[in-house]
Tab-separated table of C-alpha atoms in Angstrom:
chain	number	residue	atom	x	y	z
K	1	MET	CA	10.590	8.786	10.875
K	2	THR	CA	13.373	7.997	8.408
K	3	THR	CA	13.175	5.218	5.848
K	4	ASP	CA	15.802	3.297	7.839
K	5	GLU	CA	13.628	3.486	10.944
K	6	TYR	CA	10.515	2.555	8.950
K	7	GLN	CA	12.103	-0.681	7.712
K	8	LYS	CA	12.981	-1.808	11.242
K	9	TYR	CA	9.314	-2.395	12.049
K	10	ASP	CA	6.831	-4.981	10.878
K	11	ALA	CA	3.182	-4.105	10.251
K	12	VAL	CA	2.118	-4.806	13.847
K	13	GLY	CA	4.955	-2.621	15.106
K	14	LEU	CA	4.059	0.254	12.777
K	15	ALA	CA	0.401	0.041	13.797
K	16	GLN	CA	1.431	0.325	17.453
K	17	LEU	CA	3.448	3.464	16.689
K	18	VAL	CA	0.379	4.980	15.040
K	19	LYS	CA	-1.814	3.988	17.988
K	20	ASP	CA	0.660	5.565	20.412
K	21	GLY	CA	0.727	8.788	18.401
K	22	GLU	CA	4.446	8.507	17.634
K	23	VAL	CA	3.936	8.563	13.862
K	24	SER	CA	1.057	9.375	11.528
K	25	PRO	CA	-0.401	7.199	8.758
K	26	LEU	CA	0.582	9.872	6.226
K	27	GLU	CA	4.176	9.741	7.477
K	28	LEU	CA	4.264	5.963	7.046
K	29	LEU	CA	2.837	6.293	3.552
K	30	GLU	CA	5.473	8.876	2.664
K	31	ASN	CA	8.229	6.485	3.724
K	32	ALA	CA	6.691	3.739	1.597
K	33	ARG	CA	6.415	6.130	-1.353
K	34	VAL	CA	10.054	7.208	-1.094
K	35	LEU	CA	11.260	3.610	-0.922
K	36	ALA	CA	9.012	2.606	-3.811
K	37	GLU	CA	10.223	5.390	-6.073
K	38	LYS	CA	13.862	4.602	-5.316
K	39	ARG	CA	13.753	0.806	-5.358
K	40	ASN	CA	10.918	-0.188	-7.651
K	41	PRO	CA	12.772	0.680	-10.888
K	42	ALA	CA	15.293	-2.061	-10.069
K	43	ILE	CA	12.749	-4.762	-9.164
K	44	ASN	CA	9.562	-3.823	-11.086
K	45	ALA	CA	7.315	-4.934	-8.236
K	46	ILE	CA	4.709	-2.139	-8.434
K	47	VAL	CA	3.035	-1.843	-11.832
K	48	HIS	CA	0.460	0.786	-10.923
K	49	PRO	CA	1.282	3.340	-8.178
K	50	LEU	CA	-1.803	4.817	-6.516
K	51	TYR	CA	-0.242	7.314	-4.115
K	52	GLU	CA	-3.028	9.898	-4.302
K	53	GLU	CA	-5.586	7.225	-3.489
K	54	GLY	CA	-3.356	6.167	-0.612
K	55	LYS	CA	-3.094	9.717	0.715
K	56	ALA	CA	-6.863	10.108	0.629
K	57	MET	CA	-7.238	6.804	2.478
K	58	ALA	CA	-4.581	7.702	5.079
K	59	ALA	CA	-6.322	10.997	5.802
K	60	ASN	CA	-9.724	9.346	6.360
K	61	LEU	CA	-9.044	6.146	8.271
K	62	PRO	CA	-11.484	4.549	10.706
K	63	GLU	CA	-10.840	5.469	14.329
K	64	GLU	CA	-10.148	1.853	15.221
K	65	GLY	CA	-8.359	-0.877	13.309
K	66	SER	CA	-5.841	-3.554	14.195
K	67	LEU	CA	-3.397	-2.382	11.486
K	68	ARG	CA	-4.467	1.237	11.279
K	69	GLY	CA	-2.117	3.371	9.179
K	70	VAL	CA	0.062	0.567	7.804
K	71	PRO	CA	0.844	0.820	4.051
K	72	LEU	CA	-0.238	-2.185	1.957
K	73	LEU	CA	0.207	-3.151	-1.696
K	74	VAL	CA	-2.390	-5.169	-3.624
K	75	LYS	CA	-1.608	-7.946	-6.103
K	76	ASP	CA	-3.011	-7.001	-9.515
K	77	LEU	CA	-4.922	-10.224	-10.076
K	78	GLY	CA	-8.205	-11.339	-8.515
K	79	LEU	CA	-8.882	-8.726	-5.842
K	80	GLN	CA	-11.174	-5.880	-6.865
K	81	TRP	CA	-10.482	-2.392	-5.504
K	82	ALA	CA	-13.212	-0.055	-6.696
K	83	GLY	CA	-12.051	2.715	-9.021
K	84	THR	CA	-8.622	1.230	-9.726
K	85	PRO	CA	-7.220	-0.775	-12.656
K	86	ASN	CA	-7.186	-4.576	-12.463
K	87	ARG	CA	-5.238	-6.039	-15.381
K	88	PHE	CA	-4.557	-9.658	-14.287
K	89	GLY	CA	-1.165	-9.245	-15.998
K	90	SER	CA	-2.949	-9.329	-19.370
K	91	LYS	CA	-3.128	-6.960	-22.319
K	92	GLY	CA	-6.801	-7.873	-22.786
K	93	TYR	CA	-7.645	-6.231	-19.463
K	94	LEU	CA	-5.392	-3.207	-19.898
K	95	ASP	CA	-8.315	-0.765	-19.588
K	96	PHE	CA	-10.355	-2.664	-17.001
K	97	VAL	CA	-11.347	-0.699	-13.870
K	98	SER	CA	-12.919	-2.397	-10.845
K	99	GLN	CA	-16.417	-1.216	-9.949
K	100	THR	CA	-16.681	-2.764	-6.484
K	101	ASP	CA	-14.443	-3.877	-3.628
K	102	SER	CA	-13.732	-7.520	-2.915
K	103	TYR	CA	-14.579	-8.564	0.640
K	104	TYR	CA	-10.813	-8.866	1.197
K	105	ILE	CA	-10.323	-5.189	0.318
K	106	GLU	CA	-13.314	-4.165	2.426
K	107	ARG	CA	-11.793	-5.903	5.428
K	108	CYS	CA	-8.387	-4.311	4.826
K	109	LYS	CA	-10.000	-0.871	4.757
K	110	LYS	CA	-11.945	-1.625	7.922
K	111	ALA	CA	-8.684	-2.630	9.632
K	112	GLY	CA	-7.202	0.771	8.694
K	113	LEU	CA	-4.656	-0.455	6.161
K	114	VAL	CA	-3.547	2.142	3.606
K	115	LEU	CA	-3.624	0.793	0.044
K	116	PHE	CA	-1.430	2.656	-2.425
K	117	GLY	CA	-0.524	0.498	-5.423
K	118	LYS	CA	-0.881	-2.708	-7.450
K	119	THR	CA	1.858	-5.334	-7.760
K	120	ASN	CA	3.097	-7.324	-10.732
K	121	THR	CA	1.822	-10.817	-11.559
K	122	PRO	CA	2.144	-13.237	-14.491
K	123	GLU	CA	-0.809	-13.334	-16.859
K	124	PHE	CA	-3.753	-14.775	-14.881
K	125	GLY	CA	-1.274	-16.082	-12.299
K	126	LEU	CA	-0.385	-19.043	-14.502
K	127	THR	CA	3.370	-19.375	-13.883
K	128	PRO	CA	5.670	-19.824	-10.849
K	129	PHE	CA	7.656	-16.786	-12.029
K	130	THR	CA	6.488	-13.215	-12.655
K	131	GLU	CA	7.432	-12.190	-16.181
K	132	PRO	CA	4.306	-10.924	-17.973
K	133	SER	CA	4.871	-9.543	-21.450
K	134	LEU	CA	2.619	-6.590	-20.519
K	135	PHE	CA	4.772	-5.262	-17.658
K	136	GLY	CA	8.046	-7.184	-17.814
K	137	PRO	CA	9.645	-9.274	-15.064
K	138	SER	CA	9.633	-8.657	-11.346
K	139	ARG	CA	13.157	-9.112	-10.035
K	140	ASN	CA	14.434	-10.563	-6.807
K	141	PRO	CA	15.755	-7.885	-4.410
K	142	TRP	CA	18.414	-10.328	-3.172
K	143	ASN	CA	19.879	-10.443	-6.689
K	144	THR	CA	18.063	-8.796	-9.586
K	145	LYS	CA	19.342	-11.413	-12.056
K	146	TYR	CA	16.946	-13.837	-10.383
K	147	SER	CA	13.191	-14.320	-10.296
K	148	SER	CA	11.076	-13.208	-7.354
K	149	GLY	CA	8.839	-16.243	-7.959
K	150	GLY	CA	5.195	-16.278	-8.895
K	151	SER	CA	2.483	-15.645	-9.157
K	152	SER	CA	2.677	-13.194	-6.237
K	153	GLY	CA	6.158	-12.171	-7.344
K	154	GLY	CA	5.514	-8.435	-7.362
K	155	SER	CA	4.093	-8.489	-3.840
K	156	ALA	CA	6.998	-10.574	-2.522
K	157	ALA	CA	9.617	-8.380	-4.189
K	158	ALA	CA	8.070	-5.249	-2.688
K	159	VAL	CA	8.034	-6.704	0.825
K	160	ALA	CA	11.572	-8.098	0.539
K	161	ALA	CA	12.762	-4.708	-0.704
K	162	GLY	CA	11.369	-3.044	2.423
K	163	ILE	CA	8.772	-0.932	0.606
K	164	VAL	CA	5.951	-2.424	2.701
K	165	PRO	CA	5.921	-4.877	5.612
K	166	ALA	CA	3.124	-6.900	4.003
K	167	ALA	CA	1.317	-7.260	0.686
K	168	THR	CA	-1.649	-9.232	-0.575
K	169	ALA	CA	-0.976	-12.556	-2.266
K	170	SER	CA	-3.001	-15.447	-3.654
K	171	ASP	CA	-2.201	-19.125	-4.127
K	172	GLY	CA	-3.666	-21.562	-6.663
K	173	GLY	CA	-0.668	-23.868	-7.027
K	174	GLY	CA	1.937	-22.341	-4.733
K	175	SER	CA	1.720	-18.644	-5.549
K	176	ILE	CA	2.111	-17.450	-1.946
K	177	ARG	CA	4.740	-19.979	-0.895
K	178	ILE	CA	6.885	-19.904	-4.062
K	179	PRO	CA	7.650	-16.143	-3.985
K	180	ALA	CA	7.973	-16.235	-0.192
K	181	SER	CA	10.665	-18.881	-0.617
K	182	CYS	CA	12.412	-16.968	-3.404
K	183	CYS	CA	12.403	-13.668	-1.496
K	184	GLY	CA	13.163	-14.786	2.067
K	185	LEU	CA	9.676	-14.088	3.449
K	186	PHE	CA	7.041	-15.878	5.478
K	187	GLY	CA	4.032	-16.975	3.453
K	188	LEU	CA	1.085	-19.038	4.645
K	189	LYS	CA	-1.563	-20.422	2.305
K	190	PRO	CA	-4.774	-20.641	4.354
K	191	SER	CA	-7.172	-23.574	4.261
K	192	ARG	CA	-9.848	-23.648	1.586
K	193	GLY	CA	-12.796	-21.594	2.802
K	194	ARG	CA	-10.821	-19.613	5.396
K	195	VAL	CA	-10.844	-16.364	3.367
K	196	SER	CA	-13.795	-15.385	1.186
K	197	LEU	CA	-13.125	-14.708	-2.504
K	198	GLY	CA	-16.441	-12.859	-2.828
K	199	PRO	CA	-18.541	-11.226	-3.815
K	200	GLY	CA	-17.562	-11.608	-7.465
K	201	ILE	CA	-15.972	-15.047	-7.172
K	202	GLY	CA	-17.120	-18.192	-5.379
K	203	GLN	CA	-14.093	-20.332	-6.077
K	204	GLY	CA	-11.113	-20.410	-8.416
K	205	TRP	CA	-9.509	-23.390	-10.141
K	206	GLY	CA	-11.973	-25.849	-8.646
K	207	GLY	CA	-11.328	-24.636	-5.111
K	208	ALA	CA	-7.531	-24.506	-5.396
K	209	VAL	CA	-7.248	-20.696	-5.181
K	210	VAL	CA	-7.032	-18.963	-1.814
K	211	GLU	CA	-6.167	-15.408	-0.794
K	212	GLY	CA	-3.571	-14.508	1.806
K	213	SER	CA	-0.445	-12.379	2.221
K	214	VAL	CA	3.336	-12.337	2.210
K	215	THR	CA	5.094	-10.796	5.203
K	216	ARG	CA	8.471	-10.507	6.888
K	217	SER	CA	7.237	-11.591	10.325
K	218	VAL	CA	4.988	-14.438	11.456
K	219	ARG	CA	2.895	-12.125	13.613
K	220	ASP	CA	2.093	-9.937	10.593
K	221	SER	CA	0.753	-12.959	8.746
K	222	ALA	CA	-1.325	-13.894	11.783
K	223	ALA	CA	-2.649	-10.332	12.080
K	224	MET	CA	-3.572	-10.287	8.388
K	225	LEU	CA	-5.425	-13.601	8.614
K	226	ASP	CA	-7.296	-12.403	11.697
K	227	ILE	CA	-8.550	-9.499	9.581
K	228	LEU	CA	-9.419	-11.609	6.547
K	229	GLN	CA	-10.787	-14.899	7.856
K	230	GLY	CA	-14.477	-15.686	8.141
K	231	PHE	CA	-17.383	-17.074	6.149
K	232	LEU	CA	-19.614	-14.664	4.254
K	233	PRO	CA	-23.083	-15.359	2.789
K	234	GLY	CA	-22.853	-16.991	-0.621
K	235	ASP	CA	-19.419	-18.548	-0.080
K	236	PRO	CA	-19.313	-22.142	-1.408
K	237	TYR	CA	-17.220	-23.398	1.529
K	238	GLN	CA	-17.557	-22.939	5.258
K	239	ILE	CA	-14.769	-24.008	7.606
K	240	GLN	CA	-14.752	-24.134	11.392
K	241	ALA	CA	-13.800	-20.751	12.855
K	242	PRO	CA	-10.506	-20.560	14.776
K	243	GLU	CA	-10.722	-21.174	18.511
K	244	ARG	CA	-8.924	-17.898	19.241
K	245	PRO	CA	-7.279	-15.092	17.218
K	246	TYR	CA	-4.182	-16.198	15.326
K	247	ALA	CA	-2.347	-13.280	16.929
K	248	GLU	CA	-2.730	-15.181	20.202
K	249	GLU	CA	-1.703	-18.529	18.709
K	250	ILE	CA	1.815	-17.301	17.983
K	251	ARG	CA	2.362	-16.914	21.726
K	252	ARG	CA	1.378	-20.525	22.432
K	253	ASP	CA	3.684	-23.531	22.494
K	254	PRO	CA	3.075	-25.978	19.627
K	255	GLY	CA	3.793	-28.938	21.888
K	256	LYS	CA	5.771	-31.964	20.756
K	257	LEU	CA	4.947	-32.509	17.078
K	258	ARG	CA	5.233	-35.572	14.879
K	259	VAL	CA	6.920	-34.296	11.728
K	260	ALA	CA	7.167	-36.246	8.482
K	261	MET	CA	10.050	-35.151	6.262
K	262	CYS	CA	10.845	-35.731	2.585
K	263	SER	CA	13.249	-34.002	0.196
K	264	ARG	CA	12.996	-36.452	-2.712
K	265	HIS	CA	11.790	-35.273	-6.106
K	266	LEU	CA	8.392	-36.318	-7.391
K	267	TYR	CA	9.858	-37.368	-10.760
K	268	GLU	CA	12.466	-40.143	-10.694
K	269	SER	CA	14.334	-38.570	-13.618
K	270	ARG	CA	14.753	-35.299	-11.711
K	271	SER	CA	16.720	-34.320	-8.634
K	272	VAL	CA	16.307	-31.759	-5.894
K	273	ASP	CA	19.071	-29.157	-5.688
K	274	VAL	CA	21.520	-29.723	-2.871
K	275	GLU	CA	20.668	-26.346	-1.318
K	276	CYS	CA	16.978	-27.276	-1.058
K	277	VAL	CA	17.876	-30.643	0.470
K	278	ARG	CA	20.239	-28.907	2.853
K	279	ALA	CA	17.477	-26.495	3.891
K	280	VAL	CA	15.148	-29.363	4.812
K	281	GLU	CA	17.827	-31.345	6.636
K	282	LYS	CA	18.950	-28.281	8.583
K	283	THR	CA	15.337	-27.566	9.531
K	284	ALA	CA	14.849	-31.174	10.647
K	285	ARG	CA	17.803	-30.871	13.006
K	286	LEU	CA	16.431	-27.612	14.384
K	287	LEU	CA	13.058	-29.263	14.961
K	288	GLN	CA	14.712	-32.084	16.882
K	289	THR	CA	16.555	-29.627	19.134
K	290	LEU	CA	13.155	-28.050	19.854
K	291	GLY	CA	11.823	-31.426	21.012
K	292	HIS	CA	9.868	-32.564	17.955
K	293	GLU	CA	9.955	-36.052	16.447
K	294	VAL	CA	11.105	-36.075	12.811
K	295	GLU	CA	10.741	-39.103	10.543
K	296	GLU	CA	11.886	-39.333	6.932
K	297	VAL	CA	9.152	-40.753	4.684
K	298	PRO	CA	8.559	-41.230	0.938
K	299	LEU	CA	6.216	-38.806	-0.801
K	300	PRO	CA	2.657	-40.015	-0.113
K	301	TYR	CA	1.575	-39.349	-3.725
K	302	GLY	CA	2.954	-40.010	-7.195
K	303	PRO	CA	3.799	-37.990	-10.340
K	304	GLU	CA	0.320	-38.608	-11.771
K	305	VAL	CA	-0.998	-35.828	-9.503
K	306	PHE	CA	-0.042	-33.193	-12.065
K	307	LYS	CA	-0.893	-34.969	-15.314
K	308	GLU	CA	-4.197	-36.479	-14.181
K	309	LEU	CA	-5.372	-34.234	-11.355
K	310	PHE	CA	-4.011	-30.693	-11.659
K	311	PHE	CA	-3.285	-30.004	-15.329
K	312	PRO	CA	-6.806	-30.800	-16.667
K	313	VAL	CA	-8.282	-28.342	-14.169
K	314	VAL	CA	-5.779	-25.563	-14.894
K	315	VAL	CA	-6.251	-25.693	-18.676
K	316	SER	CA	-10.041	-25.935	-18.369
K	317	GLU	CA	-10.140	-22.969	-16.003
K	318	THR	CA	-7.872	-21.003	-18.365
K	319	ALA	CA	-10.322	-21.641	-21.204
K	320	ALA	CA	-13.115	-20.355	-18.963
K	321	THR	CA	-11.022	-17.291	-18.050
K	322	LEU	CA	-10.705	-16.351	-21.723
K	323	ARG	CA	-14.426	-16.857	-22.199
K	324	THR	CA	-15.011	-14.367	-19.382
K	325	MET	CA	-12.545	-11.971	-20.999
K	326	GLY	CA	-14.498	-12.241	-24.241
K	327	LYS	CA	-17.649	-11.083	-22.448
K	328	TYR	CA	-15.768	-8.068	-21.116
K	329	LEU	CA	-14.329	-7.258	-24.557
K	330	GLY	CA	-17.668	-7.808	-26.281
K	331	ARG	CA	-16.035	-10.079	-28.854
K	332	SER	CA	-14.084	-13.284	-29.149
K	333	VAL	CA	-10.641	-13.219	-27.589
K	334	GLU	CA	-7.939	-12.978	-30.255
K	335	THR	CA	-4.349	-14.162	-30.226
K	336	GLY	CA	-3.074	-10.631	-29.640
K	337	ASP	CA	-5.126	-10.244	-26.448
K	338	VAL	CA	-3.135	-12.795	-24.449
K	339	GLU	CA	0.301	-14.357	-24.354
K	340	LEU	CA	1.125	-17.328	-26.577
K	341	ASN	CA	1.295	-19.851	-23.722
K	342	THR	CA	-1.974	-18.618	-22.235
K	343	TRP	CA	-3.655	-19.064	-25.616
K	344	LEU	CA	-2.274	-22.587	-25.906
K	345	LEU	CA	-3.431	-23.557	-22.408
K	346	ALA	CA	-6.906	-22.194	-23.118
K	347	LYS	CA	-7.158	-24.093	-26.389
K	348	LEU	CA	-6.049	-27.277	-24.634
K	349	GLY	CA	-8.775	-26.557	-22.082
K	350	GLU	CA	-11.311	-26.661	-24.896
K	351	VAL	CA	-9.993	-30.080	-25.912
K	352	TYR	CA	-10.405	-31.532	-22.429
K	353	THR	CA	-14.000	-32.540	-21.754
K	354	GLY	CA	-16.381	-31.946	-18.891
K	355	ALA	CA	-15.864	-35.606	-18.011
K	356	ASP	CA	-12.099	-34.995	-17.786
K	357	TYR	CA	-12.707	-32.123	-15.369
K	358	ALA	CA	-15.193	-34.110	-13.277
K	359	HIS	CA	-12.818	-37.065	-13.134
K	360	ALA	CA	-10.001	-34.793	-11.959
K	361	MET	CA	-12.299	-33.508	-9.194
K	362	PHE	CA	-13.025	-37.118	-8.200
K	363	LEU	CA	-9.282	-37.737	-7.957
K	364	TRP	CA	-8.833	-34.549	-5.909
K	365	ASN	CA	-11.202	-36.054	-3.364
K	366	GLN	CA	-9.180	-39.269	-3.284
K	367	LEU	CA	-5.990	-37.277	-2.745
K	368	SER	CA	-7.641	-35.307	0.060
K	369	ARG	CA	-8.680	-38.528	1.822
K	370	GLN	CA	-5.202	-39.959	1.310
K	371	MET	CA	-3.508	-36.922	2.838
K	372	ALA	CA	-6.025	-36.824	5.704
K	373	ALA	CA	-5.055	-40.414	6.526
K	374	PHE	CA	-1.365	-39.445	6.317
K	375	HIS	CA	-1.958	-36.666	8.838
K	376	GLN	CA	-3.549	-39.103	11.258
K	377	GLN	CA	0.031	-40.201	11.860
K	378	TYR	CA	1.891	-36.896	11.367
K	379	ASP	CA	1.032	-33.389	12.567
K	380	VAL	CA	2.926	-31.618	9.782
K	381	PHE	CA	4.729	-32.556	6.578
K	382	LEU	CA	8.115	-30.918	5.917
K	383	THR	CA	9.385	-30.645	2.314
K	384	PRO	CA	11.240	-28.132	0.166
K	385	VAL	CA	9.056	-25.413	-1.316
K	386	LEU	CA	10.834	-25.733	-4.674
K	387	SER	CA	13.230	-28.210	-6.233
K	388	ARG	CA	15.755	-25.416	-6.836
K	389	PRO	CA	16.804	-22.067	-5.385
K	390	PRO	CA	15.485	-18.970	-7.223
K	391	ILE	CA	15.881	-19.314	-10.998
K	392	GLU	CA	17.336	-16.668	-13.267
K	393	ILE	CA	14.993	-14.300	-15.077
K	394	GLY	CA	13.794	-15.919	-18.311
K	395	GLU	CA	15.084	-19.390	-17.441
K	396	LEU	CA	11.684	-21.083	-17.752
K	397	GLN	CA	10.497	-19.071	-20.739
K	398	ASN	CA	10.001	-20.797	-24.085
K	399	THR	CA	13.045	-21.276	-26.290
K	400	THR	CA	13.041	-19.717	-29.756
K	401	GLN	CA	12.371	-23.113	-31.314
K	402	GLU	CA	9.501	-23.770	-28.898
K	403	ASN	CA	7.919	-20.443	-29.795
K	404	ILE	CA	8.175	-21.280	-33.498
K	405	SER	CA	6.494	-24.640	-32.912
K	406	LEU	CA	3.765	-23.133	-30.734
K	407	LYS	CA	3.005	-20.382	-33.240
K	408	LEU	CA	2.711	-23.015	-35.959
K	409	LEU	CA	0.321	-24.957	-33.733
K	410	GLN	CA	-1.623	-21.756	-33.161
K	411	LYS	CA	-2.008	-21.277	-36.906
K	412	THR	CA	-2.972	-24.875	-37.682
K	413	GLY	CA	-5.231	-25.339	-34.669
K	414	GLY	CA	-4.111	-28.926	-34.082
K	415	TYR	CA	-4.525	-28.698	-30.322
K	416	ARG	CA	-6.468	-31.942	-30.062
K	417	PHE	CA	-3.379	-33.898	-31.130
K	418	LEU	CA	-1.499	-32.680	-28.053
K	419	LYS	CA	-3.817	-34.317	-25.525
K	420	GLY	CA	-2.258	-37.557	-24.338
K	421	SER	CA	0.903	-37.014	-26.411
K	422	LYS	CA	4.461	-37.486	-25.201
K	423	THR	CA	5.074	-33.840	-26.120
K	424	LEU	CA	2.454	-32.737	-23.605
K	425	ASP	CA	3.681	-35.210	-20.987
K	426	ASP	CA	7.203	-33.787	-21.338
K	427	LEU	CA	5.846	-30.231	-21.067
K	428	ILE	CA	3.944	-31.089	-17.878
K	429	GLU	CA	7.004	-32.720	-16.310
K	430	ARG	CA	9.235	-29.791	-17.273
K	431	THR	CA	6.796	-27.277	-15.823
K	432	PHE	CA	6.085	-29.065	-12.560
K	433	SER	CA	9.603	-30.358	-11.962
K	434	TYR	CA	10.385	-26.889	-10.530
K	435	ILE	CA	7.305	-26.944	-8.253
K	436	PRO	CA	6.777	-30.616	-7.358
K	437	TYR	CA	5.373	-29.967	-3.868
K	438	THR	CA	3.214	-26.859	-3.579
K	439	ALA	CA	0.081	-27.692	-5.594
K	440	ILE	CA	-0.814	-30.724	-3.481
K	441	ALA	CA	-2.194	-28.530	-0.679
K	442	ASN	CA	-4.191	-26.535	-3.234
K	443	MET	CA	-5.962	-29.682	-4.405
K	444	THR	CA	-6.589	-30.957	-0.862
K	445	GLY	CA	-7.347	-27.535	0.642
K	446	GLN	CA	-4.840	-27.922	3.483
K	447	PRO	CA	-2.973	-24.968	5.013
K	448	SER	CA	0.684	-24.784	4.026
K	449	MET	CA	3.491	-22.335	4.731
K	450	SER	CA	6.934	-21.355	3.481
K	451	VAL	CA	9.391	-20.485	6.250
K	452	PRO	CA	12.680	-18.655	5.450
K	453	LEU	CA	15.265	-20.759	7.272
K	454	HIS	CA	18.075	-21.113	4.741
K	455	TRP	CA	20.208	-18.992	2.417
K	456	THR	CA	22.605	-20.308	-0.213
K	457	GLU	CA	26.329	-19.527	-0.219
K	458	THR	CA	25.539	-16.851	-2.812
K	459	ASN	CA	22.954	-15.323	-0.413
K	460	LEU	CA	19.774	-16.412	-2.175
K	461	PRO	CA	16.827	-17.394	0.056
K	462	VAL	CA	15.531	-20.981	0.127
K	463	GLY	CA	12.318	-21.590	2.056
K	464	VAL	CA	11.096	-24.843	3.572
K	465	MET	CA	7.454	-25.882	3.474
K	466	PHE	CA	5.244	-27.189	6.262
K	467	THR	CA	1.792	-28.511	5.420
K	468	GLY	CA	-0.764	-29.213	8.142
K	469	ARG	CA	-4.179	-30.715	8.609
K	470	MET	CA	-7.199	-29.025	7.074
K	471	GLY	CA	-8.187	-26.047	9.200
K	472	GLU	CA	-5.107	-26.117	11.449
K	473	GLU	CA	-3.540	-22.762	10.643
K	474	ASP	CA	-3.332	-22.297	14.417
K	475	LEU	CA	-0.803	-25.120	14.748
K	476	LEU	CA	1.241	-23.840	11.789
K	477	PHE	CA	1.397	-20.359	13.329
K	478	ARG	CA	2.565	-21.787	16.660
K	479	LEU	CA	5.294	-23.789	14.956
K	480	ALA	CA	6.342	-20.882	12.723
K	481	SER	CA	6.625	-18.565	15.726
K	482	GLN	CA	8.751	-21.128	17.556
K	483	LEU	CA	11.067	-21.435	14.544
K	484	GLU	CA	11.238	-17.655	14.145
K	485	THR	CA	12.311	-17.338	17.791
K	486	ALA	CA	14.882	-20.114	17.472
K	487	GLN	CA	16.332	-18.842	14.196
K	488	PRO	CA	15.269	-15.210	13.603
K	489	TRP	CA	15.194	-13.989	10.019
K	490	PHE	CA	13.536	-10.555	10.256
K	491	ASP	CA	16.830	-8.673	10.093
K	492	SER	CA	18.072	-10.707	7.101
K	493	ARG	CA	17.362	-8.262	4.306
K	494	PRO	CA	18.713	-7.603	0.821
K	495	LYS	CA	21.359	-4.909	0.648
K	496	MET	CA	19.459	-2.440	-1.529
K	497	GLN	CA	20.693	1.121	-1.714
K	498	LEU	CA	18.164	3.876	-1.145
């Protein structure tokens, strides 16, 4: 098999070739290795190659497995893969080595997937772009001047570049859907409780974090979720099991759906880029030709969702993350162990109280009930994934003056004065104005997907987002498969030279 032939198949297709004896797992891994060594220097997607571990795995696969022999890359964040580094994008964990496998990794191994490297991520997955100071930025294969998104930016860049057909990804505020949108991939965030985070973790960010994947085809995403889904003892959430495998759902008709549509920005002072609006409007027309009802509606929530609901949880959880790091280091975390913004978020988390966190959780419940009522009327909610097409590398980084101010704040320790200040309000709006849609489904637990249905005139991908009812990944897969058939995207790939 040549690398050109390798890239023509998705994961399900490659697994079938292995099953039929037309290609070996080691041959697939060699193709992935060649592509990685040629293309990764330009995109910085893989931060820790593990080819020898991959070769050993490929030579000792289980006899059966739905994706037996398919190469897979692992996001270097929450998933533990025994005997390999896990740095979370942070200098403080530079020497950390996992001692056990996460259930996710166990299930991948059981399915016969061949793991051979770790992908880039922002420090602790905190930003919608992947530019950690430890490893440098992951770049978009469609144009390396641009971001691959975050926090699963390394995984998305590797898949878009053709190195692997699928890679692991996680989503606490959009981190599967954002890079999928930026890189022209399919990315589905499962419902809360669908995929176990165990055994080391019960929940992340108050239940916002879920594990999933980024893929080029819908059926690969369905195959991955079939492998991963299912309650395990000790999990804090249990969700109704799917009626049938998701791999079967993609062959079923979604029926006539009631689709709510909105492309307005959450903040009145901000606007949504014309390309993102165009993507939604074009998708709405496609839906209508497929027989669905589409109705334009206002956003069923207001801008307070970030200031009052999401931000207090994120900063509090960041403070807890640094406390956990301190236990690993055997000392208090110092300013040199983490990035400046991470330190600031953690210190703000110490200013917010337990009552603030509990109140945010109360409001999450209200939002969940509100969205459940909304979905009594509509089957799915169509919005942009982002308010803009992919941003340039460094565009959302601090300015020089901001860094000076933050370092002064770090020295003086006046973090308590930020809480409730206009400065903090402006920072929150600036941060979330780029991602005004994705985190809602993290707070409510609903499944949500980015579908690659639009490219700009300069050939940058722009995804559209569909969010469904809690537990209805089956319906999203049916709809995604219908859209993929109506407007195929698999052969739309960046023009990267080998």
